[in-house]
Tab-separated table of C-alpha atoms in Angstrom:
chain	number	residue	atom	x	y	z
A	171	LYS	CA	126.471	99.251	105.503
A	172	ALA	CA	124.867	97.378	102.545
A	173	GLY	CA	121.257	97.996	101.753
A	174	VAL	CA	118.578	95.507	100.852
A	175	THR	CA	119.507	93.467	97.918
A	176	GLN	CA	116.983	91.801	95.580
A	177	THR	CA	117.897	89.369	92.797
A	178	PRO	CA	117.081	89.084	89.994
A	179	ARG	CA	116.260	92.692	89.097
A	180	TYR	CA	114.287	91.743	85.939
A	181	LEU	CA	112.645	88.411	85.035
A	182	ILE	CA	110.438	87.422	82.131
A	183	LYS	CA	108.431	84.137	82.584
A	184	THR	CA	105.416	82.364	80.690
A	185	ARG	CA	102.198	81.807	82.098
A	186	GLY	CA	101.993	78.527	84.254
A	187	GLN	CA	105.629	78.705	85.261
A	188	GLN	CA	106.795	79.340	88.631
A	189	VAL	CA	109.255	81.786	89.977
A	190	THR	CA	111.424	82.457	92.991
A	191	LEU	CA	112.633	85.890	93.958
A	192	SER	CA	115.390	86.506	96.625
A	193	CYS	CA	115.925	89.175	99.169
A	194	SER	CA	118.921	89.690	101.300
A	195	PRO	CA	117.955	92.278	104.208
A	196	ILE	CA	120.339	94.543	105.921
A	197	SER	CA	122.734	93.081	108.274
A	198	GLY	CA	121.011	92.659	111.723
A	199	HIS	CA	117.532	92.950	110.451
A	200	ARG	CA	115.455	90.005	111.017
A	201	SER	CA	112.078	91.162	109.568
A	202	VAL	CA	111.616	90.701	105.824
A	203	SER	CA	108.330	91.936	104.215
A	204	TRP	CA	107.270	91.483	100.562
A	205	TYR	CA	105.067	93.632	98.515
A	206	GLN	CA	103.619	93.820	95.190
A	207	GLN	CA	103.374	96.928	93.303
A	208	THR	CA	101.299	97.436	90.161
A	209	PRO	CA	99.931	100.672	88.609
A	210	GLY	CA	96.389	99.718	89.254
A	211	GLN	CA	96.679	98.347	92.820
A	212	GLY	CA	99.537	100.326	94.206
A	213	LEU	CA	101.779	98.782	96.900
A	214	GLN	CA	100.042	95.664	98.429
A	215	PHE	CA	101.540	93.633	101.327
A	216	LEU	CA	102.222	89.972	100.601
A	217	PHE	CA	103.592	88.758	103.813
A	218	GLU	CA	106.287	89.364	106.553
A	219	TYR	CA	108.707	87.000	108.004
A	220	PHE	CA	110.490	87.411	111.318
A	221	SER	CA	113.185	84.848	112.696
A	222	GLU	CA	111.988	82.301	110.032
A	223	THR	CA	108.249	82.642	110.981
A	224	GLN	CA	105.542	84.102	108.939
A	225	ARG	CA	104.128	86.845	111.077
A	226	ASN	CA	101.809	88.632	108.893
A	227	LYS	CA	100.093	87.505	105.825
A	228	GLY	CA	98.257	89.738	103.088
A	229	ASN	CA	95.232	88.763	100.958
A	230	PHE	CA	97.066	86.950	98.111
A	231	PRO	CA	96.144	83.360	96.873
A	232	GLY	CA	98.049	80.499	97.867
A	233	ARG	CA	100.210	80.494	94.975
A	234	PHE	CA	102.278	83.143	96.464
A	235	SER	CA	104.365	81.834	99.287
A	236	GLY	CA	107.760	82.520	100.822
A	237	ARG	CA	110.364	81.730	103.456
A	238	GLN	CA	113.033	82.976	105.490
A	239	PHE	CA	116.297	81.345	106.278
A	240	SER	CA	118.447	81.240	109.749
A	241	ASN	CA	120.316	84.239	108.125
A	242	SER	CA	117.274	86.217	107.550
A	243	ARG	CA	117.498	85.986	103.860
A	244	SER	CA	114.122	85.467	102.238
A	245	GLU	CA	112.722	84.145	99.127
A	246	MET	CA	109.292	84.524	97.732
A	247	ASN	CA	107.677	81.826	95.212
A	248	VAL	CA	104.948	82.417	92.798
A	249	SER	CA	103.602	79.038	91.204
A	250	THR	CA	101.387	78.940	88.046
A	251	LEU	CA	102.046	82.357	86.918
A	252	GLU	CA	99.154	84.376	85.555
A	253	LEU	CA	99.519	87.468	83.384
A	254	GLY	CA	98.114	89.509	86.266
A	255	ASP	CA	101.204	88.693	88.473
A	256	SER	CA	103.296	90.981	86.240
A	257	ALA	CA	104.499	93.538	88.580
A	258	LEU	CA	107.330	94.985	90.681
A	259	TYR	CA	108.056	92.969	93.730
A	260	LEU	CA	109.642	94.734	96.479
A	261	CYS	CA	111.217	93.539	99.729
A	262	ALA	CA	111.739	95.510	102.810
A	263	SER	CA	113.800	94.800	105.773
A	264	SER	CA	113.606	96.105	109.389
A	265	LEU	CA	114.674	95.206	112.867
A	266	GLY	CA	111.220	93.808	113.355
A	267	GLY	CA	109.968	95.586	116.343
A	268	LEU	CA	106.744	97.301	116.371
A	269	GLY	CA	107.221	100.689	114.712
A	270	THR	CA	110.436	100.370	113.237
A	271	GLU	CA	111.689	101.685	109.977
A	272	ALA	CA	111.348	99.510	107.004
A	273	PHE	CA	113.839	99.943	104.200
A	274	PHE	CA	113.191	98.724	100.569
A	275	GLY	CA	115.254	97.170	98.044
A	276	GLN	CA	115.095	98.002	94.351
A	277	GLY	CA	112.569	95.435	93.626
A	278	THR	CA	112.331	92.599	91.086
A	279	ARG	CA	110.444	93.533	87.874
A	280	LEU	CA	108.559	90.498	86.873
A	281	THR	CA	106.890	90.187	83.497
A	282	VAL	CA	104.638	87.211	82.604
A	283	VAL	CA	103.994	86.730	78.916
B	127	GLY	CA	89.027	97.293	106.263
B	128	GLU	CA	92.229	98.953	106.525
B	129	SER	CA	93.001	101.602	104.106
B	130	VAL	CA	95.262	104.413	103.592
B	131	GLY	CA	94.297	107.117	101.030
B	132	LEU	CA	95.955	110.224	99.741
B	133	HIS	CA	93.964	113.324	98.863
B	134	LEU	CA	95.533	114.122	95.429
B	135	PRO	CA	97.044	112.024	92.779
B	136	THR	CA	99.347	114.550	91.312
B	137	LEU	CA	100.777	117.846	92.740
B	138	SER	CA	102.768	120.500	90.742
B	139	VAL	CA	104.766	123.265	92.611
B	140	GLN	CA	107.366	125.822	91.692
B	141	GLU	CA	110.992	125.212	92.646
B	142	GLY	CA	111.575	126.925	95.719
B	143	ASP	CA	107.786	126.831	97.195
B	144	ASN	CA	106.585	124.664	99.915
B	145	SER	CA	104.793	121.409	99.119
B	146	ILE	CA	102.166	119.785	101.241
B	147	ILE	CA	101.006	116.233	100.487
B	148	ASN	CA	98.093	114.832	102.534
B	149	CYS	CA	97.043	111.425	103.586
B	150	ALA	CA	94.032	109.926	105.386
B	151	TYR	CA	93.887	106.758	107.225
B	152	SER	CA	90.985	104.534	108.441
B	153	ASN	CA	92.384	102.476	111.357
B	154	SER	CA	92.378	104.379	114.586
B	155	ALA	CA	94.355	101.779	116.123
B	156	SER	CA	97.456	102.624	113.847
B	157	ASP	CA	100.362	103.674	115.847
B	158	TYR	CA	103.002	104.245	113.626
B	159	PHE	CA	103.148	106.064	110.152
B	160	ILE	CA	105.986	106.388	107.575
B	161	TRP	CA	106.226	108.438	104.335
B	162	TYR	CA	108.122	107.074	101.480
B	163	LYS	CA	109.543	108.740	98.372
B	164	GLN	CA	109.699	106.634	95.167
B	165	GLU	CA	111.748	107.576	92.175
B	166	SER	CA	111.250	105.943	88.886
B	167	GLY	CA	112.910	102.456	88.720
B	168	LYS	CA	113.745	102.578	92.378
B	169	GLY	CA	112.181	101.099	95.474
B	170	PRO	CA	110.731	103.291	98.232
B	171	GLN	CA	112.959	105.413	100.116
B	172	PHE	CA	112.263	106.316	103.786
B	173	ILE	CA	111.637	109.942	104.317
B	174	ILE	CA	110.315	110.341	107.786
B	175	ASP	CA	108.412	108.607	110.329
B	176	ILE	CA	105.977	109.572	113.350
B	177	ARG	CA	104.423	107.620	116.260
B	178	SER	CA	100.902	107.922	117.136
B	179	ASN	CA	101.733	109.630	120.507
B	180	MET	CA	103.288	112.627	118.471
B	181	ASP	CA	101.542	115.542	116.596
B	182	LYS	CA	104.565	116.688	114.552
B	183	ARG	CA	107.961	115.609	113.741
B	184	GLN	CA	110.588	117.674	111.830
B	185	GLY	CA	113.586	116.221	109.547
B	186	GLN	CA	115.747	117.946	107.191
B	187	ARG	CA	113.361	120.093	105.103
B	188	VAL	CA	110.470	117.905	105.790
B	189	THR	CA	107.693	118.073	108.506
B	190	VAL	CA	105.137	115.513	109.261
B	191	LEU	CA	101.816	116.427	111.079
B	192	LEU	CA	99.560	113.795	112.602
B	193	ASN	CA	95.937	114.663	113.410
B	194	LYS	CA	94.546	111.480	115.100
B	195	THR	CA	91.080	113.230	115.712
B	196	VAL	CA	90.421	113.399	112.001
B	197	LYS	CA	92.832	110.447	110.959
B	198	HIS	CA	94.965	112.605	108.906
B	199	LEU	CA	98.745	113.093	108.267
B	200	SER	CA	100.497	115.412	105.921
B	201	LEU	CA	104.061	115.740	104.669
B	202	GLN	CA	105.407	119.236	104.228
B	203	ILE	CA	108.587	119.680	102.063
B	204	ALA	CA	110.177	123.111	102.483
B	205	ALA	CA	112.021	124.839	99.599
B	206	THR	CA	111.027	122.073	97.216
B	207	GLN	CA	113.665	121.074	94.784
B	208	PRO	CA	113.755	119.322	91.410
B	209	GLY	CA	115.237	116.434	93.016
B	210	ASP	CA	112.042	116.117	95.158
B	211	SER	CA	110.195	115.183	92.048
B	212	ALA	CA	108.945	111.559	92.841
B	213	VAL	CA	105.946	109.657	94.040
B	214	TYR	CA	105.062	110.028	97.696
B	215	PHE	CA	103.343	107.351	99.714
B	216	CYS	CA	102.301	107.477	103.353
B	217	ALA	CA	102.034	104.051	105.035
B	218	ASP	CA	100.697	103.097	108.428
B	219	THR	CA	101.322	100.044	110.590
B	220	PHE	CA	99.704	98.677	113.782
B	221	GLN	CA	101.236	95.141	113.572
B	222	GLY	CA	104.821	95.599	113.381
B	223	GLY	CA	105.928	94.561	109.765
B	224	LYS	CA	102.821	95.113	107.869
B	225	LEU	CA	102.613	98.298	106.168
B	226	ILE	CA	99.356	99.582	104.681
B	227	PHE	CA	100.172	102.041	101.683
B	228	GLY	CA	98.197	104.807	100.044
B	229	GLN	CA	97.921	105.080	96.406
B	230	GLY	CA	100.664	107.691	96.191
B	231	THR	CA	100.832	111.313	95.132
B	232	GLU	CA	103.248	112.282	92.164
B	233	LEU	CA	104.916	115.534	92.873
B	234	SER	CA	106.421	117.454	90.058
B	235	VAL	CA	108.659	120.352	90.656
B	236	LYS	CA	108.797	123.086	87.768
B	237	PRO	CA	112.059	124.833	87.468
């Protein structure tokens, strides 16, 4: 059974650009969550999608957005990139019920220069 | 607000010893807790979970203890091995898909 797949693994962008990251969850999983990991702030929740609907949202500016498709694949977009957006972006998938295991992908390492 | 904290940022143990990593949480409504292990360059890996109606859960070489009275949980690793070296995170959730993570404890195992 394939795990959570995130693409691309590495990305370098310039300030002001926008970026789209992709996450393919484990087959059968309907919930996809996104997290930002930085040395200073640790792992912070961005948002969660379940059956194409955003179910939970963290405390990030509106430049961070996401969506989920009917096959449960998810994308997150960051517009008007800032240097501080450099981070490891992680996606996790789960069956989606309360208190269910969440499995993470390898992450996308975004560097903004 | 919500927060999950860890008591120690680093822990160094001798190979073969037992390791104990602690975590405190603030939300008394939290009903599900997970421990993750993250190795360098990888995403967090699920280790073990526990629900709020339990005090203890055991896995292979790992045990999680939950004390709801003081809002504290711990991860015990028996016979720690070099392959256990990693950063360990506790996370709690009370809203399904939203995990609140602690800052992490870096475990180093000395051979």
